[in-house]
């Protein structure tokens, strides 16, 4: 997509807009931001994202950055990570954060829900084996509390254990002592976050106006 | 009386007789109440009428009238001490009677099976008020001006608003603040001017005999009638369980429109006196609005911070903690009212500001007290307000004007619908989660009017507004229309439209984790996208709050606690309390979700062979028996610790429930450990792979370690179940605390139960294996965190190792 800098861009953007549901203006904005982040390169590397100063304070910064390079979020059936992403991939990750449109049918809503939760699930499931096991869950909570100093680290484990226990008991019911709960599968994940209105909560506002001039975030 | 009516209504199948009897009792009591209130005879009004707001409420000398003749003699006092002096207690007595009436009515409604699900409570209460008022009138007494403005604004309204403000769901409120403000400010303004203006136009039509009504009074009337009432909205919306978004939209609007109403009311009242309005006045009005609303918020926030700061130092006088919450809030309200600022906004701000800090500072019991007191006060106030509304309606005076009243009702509906639809059209352009047509309908339809409007109308000066009675009549009609017609039909309509309902779910730890996770994720994505949205600013604010404000306002080390950890501790604590309340440390109510032990979750490391370890199984009955013995043992210790002190609720600053629990748990674990140890030594003849001392060491540090021992002794590969997080400082602290404070208690208990423990230990020895399986799931590990916290290698465990307490 790089070569078609000027001529193909319009067409490509239109194409992407059709596929992702973003408006052309939004794509234009995201593209501008992409170029800004990648220093006008075609691809974006982890370092580019890691250099955003505003992210420094984010406890789950590493996970967020990983999510952008996770193949599961980019293509449907592959696992593993990539080193660099192009604009299209960047945009694909962003689609997970689009607000729900008006007048969705029940089915569409459910799909949207699954899709958003899948994104979260993938962020937790670092080894891509389809379950979040205790180790992974502990890591999530630890990351989450990583800014809280030592108290956080010590409590994190307890919290993760309690959370895991909760998952096991809500999804499995009573377990025999010899049974073992392998980890949270995606179905379990859907189940425990049943009341969590992800479809109305997981979104950011993608502006239609040009924000590059505001120079937020990236200090140059 | 509606109770009597309800007696004929179809009641449920179960024990009709019993319920009927209860209703009868209530009925009799009620009749008594009403009669005492109504059967007034002595005409000496004015004797005590200048003492304050309450005194205006009743002018009856009820009891005196009915009983005065029997033993009321001046001439000869056989027993000088005994005399009937009703005046002495009249005011508080009558207040109590009203409160009692209100409470009994509330009680009565909930005893009638289906009534409360069909008719909202507010309607029933108004009907009761009407009946009571009618009775009073029947007896020939002048109906007391119960809904006096002073009483209403200074006594009845604050509890309701404080309750609303203190428990305001901050997150959805802040997320929708733009929409709420739009409805509250622009919507109310629109309503006021639309209704007022059109009413004036209608009044000018020939043939309505209303041409004497001027424009300014009309606008004043419009501003009174246009505000959605928080009391009415709360009463109805709590019953229909609508989803959080709609609830907060309507309710938030009803709270925040107070500033608009206050300003419009005072402005129009002023202008009506002055007679003319200049453009300058309009500008001043806008400034006034800003001052009233922002000033109210500022006053509230100042008092809120003061309250939070005060609560920092209350750790030694726990009993008066809740009082600070109430007094500071009330002061905020009064201070705001003093300057004619918006008292409601001050209360809301005060409650919302103080809550997170106060909650971190005060004890769990104080928190419960605050919660219950607020709920109790607000519900009694609400009940009284609706009853008084009914009584006031009977009291009159009324001047019914068909045109005026019907036009008012119609205009209110029309303006509300136009206002909501128009504003949503604008708001939806900015909202990400759009408001659907259904939502708009509910918001429009949920715009109930209530007692605030009535009280404001009641405040009007009769000389300035000759049409006051007509206004009051119209206001009452509008209130009745909204509360009865809209209030009663909104529930079926919500069902009919299949509007999303509120999900009844207690917050789980997983949801909390993901709430936090999502917050950070969205902040991160916004940062990557390169524009600062509200997640970004929220994050900034949170960090500022954590860094500076919490440090000042929260005592001790707790300010460092991230939200997630605080939530976790709270949850853990709640479970612990439940455990204690459930009567024993072993058996838990089945409502507790956890049926799985941590044992089941340990990842993959367990080979399937473990399943075959042969452990002796025990019957349920046997287990139960053992538990009972254990429990009664512990109970004794616990009861001995109880002592009553007026100034402190518990012997030590720690929660005694918590302490009890710790104590029990501790003893339980000790016992269990002992038993396991014994059974290890006694029933497993094969030499354990670890040396006995090692075993003991491991046992001491980890109660679950016996699994390992058992497994390994059976020749199964060892699993290191690392349940005990080795260094959790707070849990260790807990134990420290416990072992320090509870040393004597423990000593006592242990000495007492020691002998029994010993032989029971032996007796129970074989059960330990079964126990370890079942007890683990049912009781022991319900609460893995606690278990862990208790099983930490704290000092007390070392004590236990040496067993210094045992004789």
Coordinates of C-alpha atoms in Angstrom, one line a residue, chain B residues 231-447:
Chain B
X231 CA -38.7 12.5 45.0
X232 CA -41.4 11.4 42.6
X233 CA -38.9 10.1 40.1
X234 CA -37.1 8.1 42.7
X235 CA -40.3 6.6 44.1
X236 CA -41.5 5.4 40.7
X237 CA -38.2 4.5 39.1
X238 CA -37.0 2.4 42.0
X239 CA -40.0 0.2 41.3
X240 CA -39.6 -0.3 37.6
X241 CA -36.0 -1.3 37.7
X242 CA -35.1 0.5 34.5
X243 CA -31.6 0.2 33.1
X244 CA -28.9 2.3 34.6
X245 CA -28.6 4.8 31.7
X246 CA -32.2 5.8 31.6
X247 CA -32.4 5.9 35.4
X248 CA -29.5 8.2 35.7
X249 CA -30.7 10.4 32.9
X250 CA -34.1 11.1 34.4
X251 CA -32.9 11.1 38.0
X252 CA -29.8 13.2 37.3
X253 CA -32.0 15.7 35.5
X254 CA -34.4 15.9 38.4
X255 CA -31.5 16.6 40.7
X256 CA -29.7 19.2 38.6
X257 CA -32.7 21.1 37.5
X258 CA -33.0 22.4 41.0
X259 CA -30.6 25.3 40.3
X260 CA -32.7 26.3 37.3
X261 CA -35.9 26.2 39.2
X262 CA -34.4 28.1 42.1
X263 CA -33.1 30.9 39.9
X264 CA -36.3 31.1 37.7
X265 CA -38.5 31.1 40.8
X266 CA -36.6 33.9 42.6
X267 CA -36.2 35.9 39.4
X268 CA -39.8 35.8 38.4
X269 CA -41.0 36.4 42.0
X270 CA -38.7 39.4 42.0
X271 CA -39.8 40.7 38.7
X272 CA -43.4 40.2 39.5
X273 CA -42.9 42.5 42.4
X274 CA -41.0 45.0 40.3
X275 CA -43.3 44.7 37.4
X276 CA -40.9 45.1 34.5
X277 CA -38.0 43.2 33.0
X278 CA -35.1 44.7 31.2
X279 CA -32.6 42.9 29.0
X280 CA -30.1 43.6 31.7
X281 CA -32.2 41.4 34.0
X282 CA -31.8 38.5 31.6
X283 CA -28.1 38.8 31.7
X284 CA -28.2 39.0 35.4
X285 CA -30.4 36.0 35.4
X286 CA -27.8 33.9 33.6
X287 CA -25.1 35.1 36.0
X288 CA -27.4 34.3 38.9
X289 CA -27.9 30.8 37.5
X290 CA -24.1 30.2 37.3
X291 CA -23.7 31.5 40.9
X292 CA -26.5 29.5 42.3
X293 CA -25.5 26.2 40.7
X294 CA -21.7 26.5 40.9
X295 CA -22.0 28.2 44.4
X296 CA -24.1 25.3 45.6
X297 CA -21.6 22.8 44.3
X298 CA -18.7 24.7 45.8
X299 CA -20.4 24.9 49.2
X300 CA -21.2 21.2 49.0
X301 CA -17.7 20.3 48.0
X302 CA -16.2 22.3 50.8
X303 CA -18.3 20.6 53.4
X304 CA -17.7 17.2 51.7
X305 CA -14.0 17.7 52.0
X306 CA -14.3 18.9 55.6
X307 CA -16.3 15.7 56.4
X308 CA -13.7 13.6 54.7
X309 CA -11.0 15.3 56.6
X310 CA -12.8 14.9 59.9
X311 CA -13.4 11.3 59.3
X312 CA -9.6 10.9 59.1
X313 CA -9.4 11.3 62.8
X314 CA -12.3 9.3 64.0
X315 CA -10.7 6.0 64.5
X316 CA -10.9 6.2 68.2
X317 CA -14.5 7.3 68.5
X318 CA -16.2 5.1 66.0
X319 CA -19.7 5.5 67.3
X320 CA -20.0 9.1 66.3
X321 CA -18.6 8.6 62.8
X322 CA -21.9 8.3 61.0
X323 CA -23.0 11.6 62.6
X324 CA -20.3 13.5 60.8
X325 CA -21.7 12.4 57.5
X326 CA -25.2 13.6 58.3
X327 CA -24.3 16.8 60.1
X328 CA -21.8 18.0 57.5
X329 CA -24.3 17.3 54.8
X330 CA -27.1 19.1 56.5
X331 CA -24.8 22.0 57.2
X332 CA -23.9 22.1 53.5
X333 CA -27.6 22.2 52.7
X334 CA -28.4 24.9 55.2
X335 CA -25.5 27.0 54.2
X336 CA -26.4 26.8 50.6
X337 CA -30.0 27.7 51.4
X338 CA -28.9 30.6 53.5
X339 CA -27.4 32.3 50.4
X340 CA -30.3 31.1 48.2
X341 CA -27.9 28.8 46.4
X342 CA -29.1 25.5 45.3
X343 CA -29.3 23.4 48.4
X344 CA -30.0 20.3 46.4
X345 CA -26.8 20.6 44.4
X346 CA -24.9 21.4 47.5
X347 CA -26.1 18.2 49.1
X348 CA -25.4 16.1 46.0
X349 CA -22.0 17.5 45.7
X350 CA -21.3 17.0 49.4
X351 CA -22.4 13.4 49.4
X352 CA -20.6 12.6 46.2
X353 CA -17.4 14.3 47.3
X354 CA -17.2 12.8 50.7
X355 CA -18.2 9.3 50.0
X356 CA -15.0 7.7 48.6
X357 CA -12.8 9.2 51.3
X358 CA -15.3 8.7 54.2
X359 CA -15.8 5.1 53.2
X360 CA -12.1 4.5 53.3
X361 CA -11.8 6.0 56.7
X362 CA -14.8 4.9 58.7
X363 CA -15.3 1.4 60.0
X364 CA -17.5 -1.1 58.3
X365 CA -20.1 -0.9 61.0
X366 CA -20.2 2.9 60.7
X367 CA -20.7 2.5 57.0
X368 CA -23.6 0.2 57.5
X369 CA -25.0 2.6 59.9
X370 CA -24.7 5.5 57.5
X371 CA -26.3 3.3 54.8
X372 CA -29.2 2.2 57.0
X373 CA -29.9 5.6 58.5
X374 CA -29.9 7.3 55.1
X375 CA -32.2 4.7 53.7
X376 CA -34.5 4.9 56.7
X377 CA -34.7 8.6 56.8
X378 CA -35.2 9.0 53.1
X379 CA -37.9 6.4 53.0
X380 CA -39.8 7.9 55.9
X381 CA -39.4 11.3 54.4
X382 CA -40.7 10.1 51.1
X383 CA -43.6 8.4 52.7
X384 CA -44.5 11.5 54.7
X385 CA -44.2 13.7 51.7
X386 CA -46.6 11.7 49.7
X387 CA -49.1 11.4 52.6
X388 CA -48.8 15.1 53.2
X389 CA -49.4 15.8 49.6
X390 CA -52.7 14.0 50.0
X391 CA -53.6 15.8 53.2
X392 CA -52.7 19.1 51.7
X393 CA -54.9 18.4 48.8
X394 CA -57.9 18.0 51.1
X395 CA -56.9 21.0 53.1
X396 CA -57.3 23.4 50.1
X397 CA -58.3 26.1 49.5
X398 CA -58.9 25.3 45.8
X399 CA -60.1 27.3 43.0
X400 CA -60.7 25.0 40.1
X401 CA -60.6 26.4 36.6
X402 CA -61.2 23.8 34.0
X403 CA -59.4 25.7 31.3
X404 CA -56.4 26.5 33.3
X405 CA -55.9 23.1 34.8
X406 CA -56.5 21.1 31.6
X407 CA -54.3 23.4 29.6
X408 CA -51.6 23.1 32.2
X409 CA -51.7 19.3 32.1
X410 CA -51.7 19.2 28.3
X411 CA -49.0 21.8 27.9
X412 CA -46.7 20.0 30.4
X413 CA -47.0 16.8 28.4
X414 CA -46.5 18.5 25.1
X415 CA -43.5 20.6 26.2
X416 CA -41.9 17.6 27.8
X417 CA -42.2 15.5 24.7
X418 CA -41.0 18.3 22.4
X419 CA -38.2 19.2 24.7
X420 CA -36.9 15.6 25.1
X421 CA -37.2 14.8 21.4
X422 CA -35.6 18.1 20.3
X423 CA -32.8 17.9 22.8
X424 CA -32.0 14.3 22.1
X425 CA -31.8 15.1 18.4
X426 CA -29.0 17.5 19.3
X427 CA -27.4 15.4 22.0
X428 CA -27.3 12.3 19.8
X429 CA -25.0 14.0 17.4
X430 CA -22.4 14.0 20.2
X431 CA -23.3 10.9 22.0
X432 CA -21.5 7.6 21.2
X433 CA -24.2 5.5 22.7
X434 CA -27.2 7.0 21.0
X435 CA -30.6 7.4 22.7
X436 CA -33.1 5.4 20.9
X437 CA -36.8 6.3 20.4
X438 CA -37.7 4.1 23.3
X439 CA -35.2 5.8 25.5
X440 CA -36.6 9.1 24.6
X441 CA -40.1 8.0 25.3
X442 CA -39.2 6.8 28.8
X443 CA -37.2 10.0 29.5
X444 CA -40.2 12.1 28.4
X445 CA -42.7 9.9 30.2
X446 CA -40.7 9.6 33.3
X447 CA -40.8 13.4 33.9

